[in-house]
Short mmCIF file of C-alpha atoms and ligand atoms in Angstrom, two decimals:
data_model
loop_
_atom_site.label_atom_id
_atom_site.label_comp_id
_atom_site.label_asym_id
_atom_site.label_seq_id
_atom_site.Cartn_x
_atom_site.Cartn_y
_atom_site.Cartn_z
CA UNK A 1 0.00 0.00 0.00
CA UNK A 2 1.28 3.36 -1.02
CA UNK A 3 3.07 5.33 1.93
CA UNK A 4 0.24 8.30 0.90
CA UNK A 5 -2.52 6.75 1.08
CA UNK A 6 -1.56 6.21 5.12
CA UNK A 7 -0.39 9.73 5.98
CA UNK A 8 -2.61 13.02 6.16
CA UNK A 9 -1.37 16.28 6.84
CA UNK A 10 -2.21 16.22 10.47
CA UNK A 11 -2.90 19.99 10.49
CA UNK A 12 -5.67 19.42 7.89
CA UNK A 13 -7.06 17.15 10.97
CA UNK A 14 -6.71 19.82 13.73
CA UNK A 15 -7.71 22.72 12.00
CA UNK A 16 -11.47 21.17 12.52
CA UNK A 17 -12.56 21.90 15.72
CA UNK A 18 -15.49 19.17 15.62
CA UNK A 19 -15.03 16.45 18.48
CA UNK A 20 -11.69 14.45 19.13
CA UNK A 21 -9.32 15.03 16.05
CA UNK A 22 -7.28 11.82 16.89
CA UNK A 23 -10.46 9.98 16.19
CA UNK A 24 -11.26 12.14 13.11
CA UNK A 25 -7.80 11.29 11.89
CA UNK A 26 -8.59 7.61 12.35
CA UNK A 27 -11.76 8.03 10.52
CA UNK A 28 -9.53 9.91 7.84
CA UNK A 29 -7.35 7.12 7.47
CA UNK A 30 -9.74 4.21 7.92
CA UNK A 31 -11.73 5.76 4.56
CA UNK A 32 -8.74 6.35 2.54
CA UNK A 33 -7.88 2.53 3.37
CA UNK A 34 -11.15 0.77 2.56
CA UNK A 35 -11.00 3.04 -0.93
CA UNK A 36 -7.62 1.77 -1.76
CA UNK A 37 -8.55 -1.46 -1.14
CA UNK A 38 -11.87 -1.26 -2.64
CA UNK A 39 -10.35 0.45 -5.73
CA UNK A 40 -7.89 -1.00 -8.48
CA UNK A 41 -5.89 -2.85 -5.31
CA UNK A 42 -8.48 -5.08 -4.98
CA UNK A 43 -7.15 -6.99 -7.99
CA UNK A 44 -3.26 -6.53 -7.99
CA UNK A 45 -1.22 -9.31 -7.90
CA UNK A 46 1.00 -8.23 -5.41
CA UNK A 47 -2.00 -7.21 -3.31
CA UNK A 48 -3.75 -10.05 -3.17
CA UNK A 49 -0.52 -12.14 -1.96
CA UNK A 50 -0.99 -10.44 1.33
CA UNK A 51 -4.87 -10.09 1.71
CA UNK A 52 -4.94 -13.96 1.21
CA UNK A 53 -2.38 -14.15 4.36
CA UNK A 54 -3.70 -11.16 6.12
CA UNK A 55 -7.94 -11.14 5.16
CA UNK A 56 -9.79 -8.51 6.99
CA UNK A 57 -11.42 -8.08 10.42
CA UNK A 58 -15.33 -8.16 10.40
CA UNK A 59 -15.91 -4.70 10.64
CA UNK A 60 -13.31 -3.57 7.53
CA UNK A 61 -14.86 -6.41 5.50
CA UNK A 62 -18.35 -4.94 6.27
CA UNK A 63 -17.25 -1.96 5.24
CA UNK A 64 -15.83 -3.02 2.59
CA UNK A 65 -18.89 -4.67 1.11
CA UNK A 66 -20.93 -1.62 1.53
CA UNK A 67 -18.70 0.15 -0.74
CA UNK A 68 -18.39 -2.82 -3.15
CA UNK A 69 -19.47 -5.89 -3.37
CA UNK A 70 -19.41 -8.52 -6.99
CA UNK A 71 -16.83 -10.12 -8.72
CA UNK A 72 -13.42 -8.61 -7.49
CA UNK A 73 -14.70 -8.93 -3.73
CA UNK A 74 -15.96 -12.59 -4.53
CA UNK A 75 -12.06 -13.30 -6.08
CA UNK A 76 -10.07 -11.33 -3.18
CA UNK A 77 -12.34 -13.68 -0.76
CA UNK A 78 -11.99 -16.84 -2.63
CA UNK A 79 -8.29 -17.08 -2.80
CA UNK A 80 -8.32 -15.94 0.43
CA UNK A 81 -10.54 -18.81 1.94
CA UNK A 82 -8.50 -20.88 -0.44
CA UNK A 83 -5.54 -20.17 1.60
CA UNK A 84 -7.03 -19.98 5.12
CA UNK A 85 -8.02 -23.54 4.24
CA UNK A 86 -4.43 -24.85 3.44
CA UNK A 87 -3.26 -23.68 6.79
CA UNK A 88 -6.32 -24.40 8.42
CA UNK A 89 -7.10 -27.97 7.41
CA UNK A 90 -3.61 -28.99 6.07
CA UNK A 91 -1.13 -28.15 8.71
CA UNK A 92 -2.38 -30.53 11.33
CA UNK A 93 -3.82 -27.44 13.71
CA UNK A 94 -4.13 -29.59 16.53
CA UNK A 95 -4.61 -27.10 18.68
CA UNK A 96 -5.91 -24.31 17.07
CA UNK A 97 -2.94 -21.90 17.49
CA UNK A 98 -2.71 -21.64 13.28
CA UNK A 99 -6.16 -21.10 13.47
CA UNK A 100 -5.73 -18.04 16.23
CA UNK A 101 -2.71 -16.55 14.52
CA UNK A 102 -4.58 -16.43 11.25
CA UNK A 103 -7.99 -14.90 12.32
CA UNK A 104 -6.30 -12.40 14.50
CA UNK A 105 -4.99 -10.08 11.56
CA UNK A 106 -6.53 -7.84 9.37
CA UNK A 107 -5.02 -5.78 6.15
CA UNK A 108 -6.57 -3.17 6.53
CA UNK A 109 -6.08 -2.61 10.58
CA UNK A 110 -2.69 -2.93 10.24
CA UNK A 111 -2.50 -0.47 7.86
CA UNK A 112 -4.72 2.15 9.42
CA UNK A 113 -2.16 1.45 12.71
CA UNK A 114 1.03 2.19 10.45
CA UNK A 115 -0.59 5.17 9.59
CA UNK A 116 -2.06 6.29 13.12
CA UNK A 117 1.56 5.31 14.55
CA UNK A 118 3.17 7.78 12.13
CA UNK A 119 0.77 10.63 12.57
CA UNK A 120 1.13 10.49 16.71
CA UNK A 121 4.77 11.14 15.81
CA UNK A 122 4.19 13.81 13.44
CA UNK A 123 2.02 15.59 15.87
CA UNK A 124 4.11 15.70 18.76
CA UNK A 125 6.90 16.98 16.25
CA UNK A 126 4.35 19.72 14.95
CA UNK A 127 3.65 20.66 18.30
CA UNK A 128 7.82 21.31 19.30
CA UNK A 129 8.06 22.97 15.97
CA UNK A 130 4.88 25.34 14.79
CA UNK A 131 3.24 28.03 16.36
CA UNK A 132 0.03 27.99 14.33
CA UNK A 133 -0.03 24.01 14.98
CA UNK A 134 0.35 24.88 18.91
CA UNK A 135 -2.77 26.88 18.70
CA UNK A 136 -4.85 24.53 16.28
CA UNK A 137 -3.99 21.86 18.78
CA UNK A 138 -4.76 24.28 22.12
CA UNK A 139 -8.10 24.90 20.83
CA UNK A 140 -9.25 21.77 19.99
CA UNK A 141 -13.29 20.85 22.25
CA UNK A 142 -12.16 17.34 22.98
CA UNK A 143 -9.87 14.54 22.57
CA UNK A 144 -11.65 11.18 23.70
CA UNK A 145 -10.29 8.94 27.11
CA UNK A 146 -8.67 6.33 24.67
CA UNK A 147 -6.89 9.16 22.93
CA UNK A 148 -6.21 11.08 25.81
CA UNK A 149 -4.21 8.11 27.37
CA UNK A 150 -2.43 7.48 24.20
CA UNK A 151 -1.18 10.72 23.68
CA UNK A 152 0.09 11.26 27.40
CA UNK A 153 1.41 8.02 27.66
CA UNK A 154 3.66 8.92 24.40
CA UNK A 155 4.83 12.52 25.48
CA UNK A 156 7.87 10.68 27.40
CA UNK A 157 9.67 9.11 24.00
CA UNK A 158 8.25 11.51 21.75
CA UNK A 159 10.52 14.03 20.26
CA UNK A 160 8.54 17.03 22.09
CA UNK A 161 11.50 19.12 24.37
CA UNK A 162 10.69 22.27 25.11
CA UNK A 163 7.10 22.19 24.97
CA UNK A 164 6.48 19.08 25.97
CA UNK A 165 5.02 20.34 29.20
CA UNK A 166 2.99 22.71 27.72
CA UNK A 167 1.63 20.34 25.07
CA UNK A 168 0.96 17.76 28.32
CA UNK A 169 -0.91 20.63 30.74
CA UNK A 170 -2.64 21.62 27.03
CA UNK A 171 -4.05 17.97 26.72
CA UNK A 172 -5.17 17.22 30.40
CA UNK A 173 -7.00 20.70 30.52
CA UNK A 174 -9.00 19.65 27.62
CA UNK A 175 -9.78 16.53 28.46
CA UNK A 176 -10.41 17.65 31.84
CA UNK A 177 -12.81 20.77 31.25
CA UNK A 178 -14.81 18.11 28.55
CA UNK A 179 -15.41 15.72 31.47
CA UNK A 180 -16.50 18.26 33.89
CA UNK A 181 -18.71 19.54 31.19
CA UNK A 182 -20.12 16.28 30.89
CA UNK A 183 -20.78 15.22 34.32
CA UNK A 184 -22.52 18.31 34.85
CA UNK A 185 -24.93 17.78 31.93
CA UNK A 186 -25.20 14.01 33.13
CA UNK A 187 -26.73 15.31 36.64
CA UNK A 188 -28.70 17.78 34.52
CA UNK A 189 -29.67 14.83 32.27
CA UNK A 190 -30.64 12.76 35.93
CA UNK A 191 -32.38 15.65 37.52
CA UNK A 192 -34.77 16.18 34.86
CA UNK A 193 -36.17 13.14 35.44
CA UNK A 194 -37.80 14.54 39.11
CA UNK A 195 -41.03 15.78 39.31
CA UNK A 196 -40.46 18.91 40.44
CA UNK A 197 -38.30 19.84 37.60
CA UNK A 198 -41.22 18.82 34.96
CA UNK A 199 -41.32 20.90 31.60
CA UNK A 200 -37.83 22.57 32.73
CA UNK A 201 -35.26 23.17 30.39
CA UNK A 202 -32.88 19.84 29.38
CA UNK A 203 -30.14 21.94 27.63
CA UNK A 204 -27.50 20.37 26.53
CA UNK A 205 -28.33 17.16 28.54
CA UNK A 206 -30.12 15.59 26.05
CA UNK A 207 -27.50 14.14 24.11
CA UNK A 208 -25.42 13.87 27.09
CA UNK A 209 -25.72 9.58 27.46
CA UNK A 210 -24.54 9.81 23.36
CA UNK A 211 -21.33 12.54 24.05
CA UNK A 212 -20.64 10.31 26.92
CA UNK A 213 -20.26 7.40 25.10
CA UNK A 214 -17.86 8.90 22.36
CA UNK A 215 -15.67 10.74 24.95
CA UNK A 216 -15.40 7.30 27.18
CA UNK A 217 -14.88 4.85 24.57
CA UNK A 218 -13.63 6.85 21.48
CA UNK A 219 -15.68 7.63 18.57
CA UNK A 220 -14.30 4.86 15.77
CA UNK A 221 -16.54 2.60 18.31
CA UNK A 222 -19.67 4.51 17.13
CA UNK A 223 -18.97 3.44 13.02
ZN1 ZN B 1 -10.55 9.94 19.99
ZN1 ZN B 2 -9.61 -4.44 10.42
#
């Protein structure tokens, strides 16, 4: 898979403020990867060498067969099977440890990782580097708990020096004032539901169960 196809300009990511960018640049790269492989790919030789070793996770090869389904699916699948079936059936799995270590991977997850990998780096290195990127990054609503973690737990062998402080406090404030924000609209949410506040006004606690969600578990979980 091309190198391009994997890497986004991670300022065209953060200069959206719309939710948690990290999983915006997932979603990014996750599309770009099911079009590649959905595209032309599907029927390269040197493609399909790895797809029939790799396959795809349920969820990619949904998506993939919402976006196309036919012929050049049925042959990417066929050799594919084909090939799970030689391992499968004529290795002598007693165990089932082929059969793990072959359902475990997916083509398209691993590159959407490569990709996700690369662009953490890129934006701690963005951060050290540009001013403009600094503030794209400061002003962002929300990044969601799984994000969160990931990004803190990579400031220490990241290449961010000087402002790797500054992009840490920048993060946990975020993070922080979005889960305030939400707890308060949760007891809003709760409170509603006594009788004494009947036909008040449910603000922005109406959606606050769905926000919750996405900023607990990450927002790739909702697609
Ligand atoms: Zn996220
Ligand atoms: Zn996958």
């Amino acid at each position: 898979m091309r190198e391009d196809i994997c890497t986004i300009p991670v300022s065209d990511v953060f200069e959206v403020n719309d939710g948690c960018p990290i999983c915006r640049m997932y979603d990014m790269l996750q599309t770009r990867a099911v079009d590649y492989i959905t595209g032309a790919a599907m029927m390269e030789p040197d493609v399909r060498v790895v797809t029939n070793k790799k396959g795809f996770c349920g969820t990619h090869l949904y998506k993939m067969v919402k976006e196309k389904s036919g012929l050049s699916l049925a042959l990417m699948l066929q050799t594919h099977i084909e090939n799970l079936g030689e391992d499968l059936f004529g290795k002598g799995d007693k165990d089932g440890k082929i059969a793990a270590d072959r359902l475990s991977s997916c083509f398209l997850c691993e590159k959407i990782n490569w990709g996700m990998e690369r662009m953490i780096e890129t934006i701690y290195i963005t951060y050290e580097n540009d001013k403009d990127f600094r503030g794209m990054f400061d002003g962002q609503p929300t990044f969601c708990l799984p994000h969160y973690s990931l990004l803190l737990s990579g400031i220490k062998k990241s290449r961010l020096k000087k402002y790797s402080s500054e992009f840490r406090s920048s993060l946990k404030k975020i993070t922080q004032n979005q889960l305030s924000e939400l707890n308060s609209d949760l007891l809003h949410f709760c409170s509603m539901f006594d009788y004494r506040n009947r036909g008040g006004d449910w603000g922005n606690s109406k959606t606050a169960i769905e926000r919750t969600l996405s900023f607990r578990n990450g927002y790739e979980q909702e697609k």
